[in-house]
PDB file of C-alpha atoms in Angstrom:
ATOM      1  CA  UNK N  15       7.220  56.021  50.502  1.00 83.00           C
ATOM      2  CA  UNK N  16       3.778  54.538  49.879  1.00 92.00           C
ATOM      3  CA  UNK N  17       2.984  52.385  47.243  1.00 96.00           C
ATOM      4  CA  UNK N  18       1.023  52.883  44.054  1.00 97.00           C
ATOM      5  CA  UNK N  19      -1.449  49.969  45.583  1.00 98.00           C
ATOM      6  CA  UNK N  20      -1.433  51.971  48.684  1.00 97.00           C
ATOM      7  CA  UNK N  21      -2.273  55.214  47.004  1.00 97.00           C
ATOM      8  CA  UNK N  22      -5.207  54.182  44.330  1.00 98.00           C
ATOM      9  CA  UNK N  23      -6.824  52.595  47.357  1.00 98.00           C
ATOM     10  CA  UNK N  24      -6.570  55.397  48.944  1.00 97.00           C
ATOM     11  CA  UNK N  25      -7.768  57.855  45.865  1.00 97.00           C
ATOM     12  CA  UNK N  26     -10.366  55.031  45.436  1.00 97.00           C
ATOM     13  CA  UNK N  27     -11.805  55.278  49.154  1.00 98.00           C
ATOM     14  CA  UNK N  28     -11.212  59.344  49.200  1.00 96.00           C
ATOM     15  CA  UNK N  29     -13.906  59.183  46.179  1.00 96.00           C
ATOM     16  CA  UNK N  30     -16.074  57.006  47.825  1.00 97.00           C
ATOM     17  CA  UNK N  31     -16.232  54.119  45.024  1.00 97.00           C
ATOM     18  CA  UNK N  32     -16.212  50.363  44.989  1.00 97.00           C
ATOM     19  CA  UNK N  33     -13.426  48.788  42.796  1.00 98.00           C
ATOM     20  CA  UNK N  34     -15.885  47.400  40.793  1.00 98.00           C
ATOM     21  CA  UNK N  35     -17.627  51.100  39.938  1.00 97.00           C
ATOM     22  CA  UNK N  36     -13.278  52.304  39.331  1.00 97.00           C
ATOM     23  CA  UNK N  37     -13.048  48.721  37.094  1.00 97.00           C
ATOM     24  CA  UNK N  38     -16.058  50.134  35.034  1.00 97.00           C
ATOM     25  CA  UNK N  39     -14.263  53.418  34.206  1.00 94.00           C
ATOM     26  CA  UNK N  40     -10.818  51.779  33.219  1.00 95.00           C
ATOM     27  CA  UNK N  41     -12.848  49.542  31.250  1.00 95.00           C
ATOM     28  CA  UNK N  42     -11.060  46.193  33.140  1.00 96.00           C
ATOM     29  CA  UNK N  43     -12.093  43.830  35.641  1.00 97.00           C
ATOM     30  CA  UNK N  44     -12.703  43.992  39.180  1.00 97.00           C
ATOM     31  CA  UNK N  45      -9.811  41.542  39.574  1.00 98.00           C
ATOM     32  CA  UNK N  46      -7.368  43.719  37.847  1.00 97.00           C
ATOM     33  CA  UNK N  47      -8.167  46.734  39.474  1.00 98.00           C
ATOM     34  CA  UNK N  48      -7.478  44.294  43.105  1.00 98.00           C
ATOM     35  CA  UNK N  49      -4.364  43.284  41.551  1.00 98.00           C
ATOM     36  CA  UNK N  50      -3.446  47.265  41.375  1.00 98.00           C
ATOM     37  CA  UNK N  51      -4.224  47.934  44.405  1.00 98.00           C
ATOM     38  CA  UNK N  52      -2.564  44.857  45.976  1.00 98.00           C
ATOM     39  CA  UNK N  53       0.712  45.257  43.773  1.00 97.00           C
ATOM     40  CA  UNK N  54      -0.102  42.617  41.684  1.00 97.00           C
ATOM     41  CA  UNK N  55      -0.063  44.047  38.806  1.00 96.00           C
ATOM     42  CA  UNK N  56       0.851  47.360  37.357  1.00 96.00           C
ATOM     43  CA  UNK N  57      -1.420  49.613  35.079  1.00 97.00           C
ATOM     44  CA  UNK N  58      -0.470  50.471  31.435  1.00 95.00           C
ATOM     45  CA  UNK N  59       0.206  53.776  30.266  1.00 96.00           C
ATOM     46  CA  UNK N  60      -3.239  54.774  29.063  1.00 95.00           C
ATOM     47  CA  UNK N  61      -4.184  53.264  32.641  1.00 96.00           C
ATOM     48  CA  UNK N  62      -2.188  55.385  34.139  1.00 96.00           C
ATOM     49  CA  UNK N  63      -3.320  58.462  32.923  1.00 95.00           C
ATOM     50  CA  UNK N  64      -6.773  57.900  32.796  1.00 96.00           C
ATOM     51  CA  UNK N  65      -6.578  57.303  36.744  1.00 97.00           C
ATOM     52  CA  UNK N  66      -4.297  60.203  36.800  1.00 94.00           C
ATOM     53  CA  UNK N  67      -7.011  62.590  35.325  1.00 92.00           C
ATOM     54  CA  UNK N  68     -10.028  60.766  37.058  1.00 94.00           C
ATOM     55  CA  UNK N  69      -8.696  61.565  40.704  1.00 95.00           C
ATOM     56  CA  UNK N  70      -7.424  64.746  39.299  1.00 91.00           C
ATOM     57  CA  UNK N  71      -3.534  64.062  40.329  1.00 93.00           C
ATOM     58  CA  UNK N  72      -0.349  63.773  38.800  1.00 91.00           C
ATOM     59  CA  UNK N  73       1.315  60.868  37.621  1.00 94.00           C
ATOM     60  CA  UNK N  74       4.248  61.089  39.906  1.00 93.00           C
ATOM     61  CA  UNK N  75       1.555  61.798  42.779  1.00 94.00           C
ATOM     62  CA  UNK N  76       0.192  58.065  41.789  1.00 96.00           C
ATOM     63  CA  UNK N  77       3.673  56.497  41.679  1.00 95.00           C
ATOM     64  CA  UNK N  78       4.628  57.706  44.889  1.00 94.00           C
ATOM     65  CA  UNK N  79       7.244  59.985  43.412  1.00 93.00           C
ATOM     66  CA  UNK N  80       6.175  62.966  45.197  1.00 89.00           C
ATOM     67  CA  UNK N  81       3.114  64.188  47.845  1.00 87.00           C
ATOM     68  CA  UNK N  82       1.852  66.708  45.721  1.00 84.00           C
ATOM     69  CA  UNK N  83      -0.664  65.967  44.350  1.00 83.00           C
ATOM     70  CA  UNK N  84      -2.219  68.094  42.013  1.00 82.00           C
ATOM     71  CA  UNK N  85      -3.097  68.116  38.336  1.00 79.00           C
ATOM     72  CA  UNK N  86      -1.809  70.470  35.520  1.00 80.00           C
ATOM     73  CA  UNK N  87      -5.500  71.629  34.833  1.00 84.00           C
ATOM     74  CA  UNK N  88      -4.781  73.040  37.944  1.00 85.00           C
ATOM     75  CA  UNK N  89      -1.538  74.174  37.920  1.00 84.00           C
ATOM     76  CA  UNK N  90      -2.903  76.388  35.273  1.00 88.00           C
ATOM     77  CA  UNK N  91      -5.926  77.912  36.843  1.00 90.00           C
ATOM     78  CA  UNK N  92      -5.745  81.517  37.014  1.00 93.00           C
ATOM     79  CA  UNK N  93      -5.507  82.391  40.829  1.00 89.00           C
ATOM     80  CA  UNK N  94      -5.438  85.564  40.608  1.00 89.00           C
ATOM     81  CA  UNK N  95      -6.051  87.978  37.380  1.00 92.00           C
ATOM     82  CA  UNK N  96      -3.332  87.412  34.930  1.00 92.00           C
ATOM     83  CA  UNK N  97      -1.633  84.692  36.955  1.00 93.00           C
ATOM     84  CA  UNK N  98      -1.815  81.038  37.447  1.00 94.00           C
ATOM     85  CA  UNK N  99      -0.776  78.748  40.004  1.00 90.00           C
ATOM     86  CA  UNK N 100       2.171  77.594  38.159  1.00 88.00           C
ATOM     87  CA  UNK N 101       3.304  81.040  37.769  1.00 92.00           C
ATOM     88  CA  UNK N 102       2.908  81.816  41.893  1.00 91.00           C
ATOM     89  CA  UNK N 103       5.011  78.632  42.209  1.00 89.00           C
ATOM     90  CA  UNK N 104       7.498  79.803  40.131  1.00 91.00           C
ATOM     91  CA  UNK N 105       7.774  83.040  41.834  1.00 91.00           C
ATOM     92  CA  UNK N 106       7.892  81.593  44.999  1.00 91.00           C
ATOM     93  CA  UNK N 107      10.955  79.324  43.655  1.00 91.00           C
ATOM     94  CA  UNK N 108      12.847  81.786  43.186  1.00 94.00           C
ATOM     95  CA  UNK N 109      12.833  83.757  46.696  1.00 95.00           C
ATOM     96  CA  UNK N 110      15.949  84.043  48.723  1.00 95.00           C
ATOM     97  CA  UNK N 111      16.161  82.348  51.968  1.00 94.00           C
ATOM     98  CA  UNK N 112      15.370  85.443  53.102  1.00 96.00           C
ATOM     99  CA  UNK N 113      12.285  86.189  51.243  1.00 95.00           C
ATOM    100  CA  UNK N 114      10.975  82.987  51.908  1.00 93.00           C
ATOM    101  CA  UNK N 115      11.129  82.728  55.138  1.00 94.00           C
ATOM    102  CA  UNK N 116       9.530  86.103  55.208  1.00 96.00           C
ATOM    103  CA  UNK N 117       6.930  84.739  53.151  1.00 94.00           C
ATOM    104  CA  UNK N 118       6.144  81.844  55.342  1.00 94.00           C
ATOM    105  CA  UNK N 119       6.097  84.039  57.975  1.00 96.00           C
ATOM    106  CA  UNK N 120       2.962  85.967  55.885  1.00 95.00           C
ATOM    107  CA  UNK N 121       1.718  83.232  55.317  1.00 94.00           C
ATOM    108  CA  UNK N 122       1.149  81.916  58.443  1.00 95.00           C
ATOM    109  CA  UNK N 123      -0.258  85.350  59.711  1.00 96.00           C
ATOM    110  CA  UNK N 124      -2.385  85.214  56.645  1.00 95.00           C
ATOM    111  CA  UNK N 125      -3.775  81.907  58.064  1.00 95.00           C
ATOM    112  CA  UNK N 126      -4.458  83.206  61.576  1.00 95.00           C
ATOM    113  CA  UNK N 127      -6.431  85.776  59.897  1.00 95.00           C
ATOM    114  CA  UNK N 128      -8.703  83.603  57.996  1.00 94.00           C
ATOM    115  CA  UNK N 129      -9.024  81.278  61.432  1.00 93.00           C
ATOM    116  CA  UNK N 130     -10.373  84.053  62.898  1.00 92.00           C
ATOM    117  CA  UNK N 131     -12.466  85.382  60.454  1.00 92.00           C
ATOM    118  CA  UNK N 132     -14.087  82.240  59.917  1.00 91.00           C
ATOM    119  CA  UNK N 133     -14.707  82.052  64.064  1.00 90.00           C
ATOM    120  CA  UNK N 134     -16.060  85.456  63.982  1.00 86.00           C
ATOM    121  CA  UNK N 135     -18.435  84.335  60.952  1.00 83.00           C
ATOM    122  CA  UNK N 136     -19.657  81.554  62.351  1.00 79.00           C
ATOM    123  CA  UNK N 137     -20.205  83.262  65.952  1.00 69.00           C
TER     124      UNK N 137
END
C-alpha cells in the first residue's frame, strides 16, 4: 500500500505543478507541503479535503485506503439519461456471479469493439 507522501507526489507530478505552486493553493509553505510528501507531517482536515477536491479524488484514494480514485462530483454524473455512475455501480453490485462474469465478458467485447473502431478511424 502506498503512502499518502507517495500518492500527493504523485497527484502533484500527474498535474504537472511544483510544490511551491500546490503550497500556494493550501495556503502553507513549501516546506510543509515537502514534509507531506516526505511523511513528515500529516495534513489537517480542511487540508485534506481541499487536496481531495483539487486532484478531484477521494479521501480514502489520498490515504491509500483504496485505488479508486474518483470523486463524488463524479460518482454523480449522469452517464447515461436518468442514471449516474453511482447508480451503474450499484447495479453492477448486485449481479450474481453469474451475471457478472457475463458482464465482464461484455465488457471486454465492448472494448475490442471500440479498439477497432478507433483503428479503423484513424486508418
Amino acid at each position: 500500500m502506498r503512502s499518502f507522501g507517495e500518492i500527493l507526489t504523485s497527484l502533484r507530478e500527474e498535474r504537472g505543478i511544483y510544490q511551491k505552486e500546490l503550497a500556494a493553493i493550501l495556503k502553507v509553505s513549501v516546506g510543509t507541503v515537502s514534509n507531506y510528501e516526505n511523511n513528515i507531517h500529516f495534513p489537517d482536515q480542511e487540508a485534506l479535503l481541499q487536496l481531495a477536491d483539487y486532484f478531484g479524488v477521494t479521501v480514502d484514494y489520498l490515504l491509500g485506503r483504496t485505488s479508486y480514485r474518483y470523486s463524488l462530483d463524479t460518482l454523480n454524473e449522469e452517464y447515461a439519461p436518468g442514471m449516474t455512475v453511482a447508480e451503474l455501480v450499484d447495479i453492477i453490485q448486485h449481479f450474481s456471479r453469474q451475471n457478472t462474469a457475463s458482464f465482464l465478458d461484455y465488457i471486454e467485447l465492448l472494448q475490442l469493439r471500440q479498439k477497432a473502431e478507433d483503428c479503423s478511424s484513424t486508418s
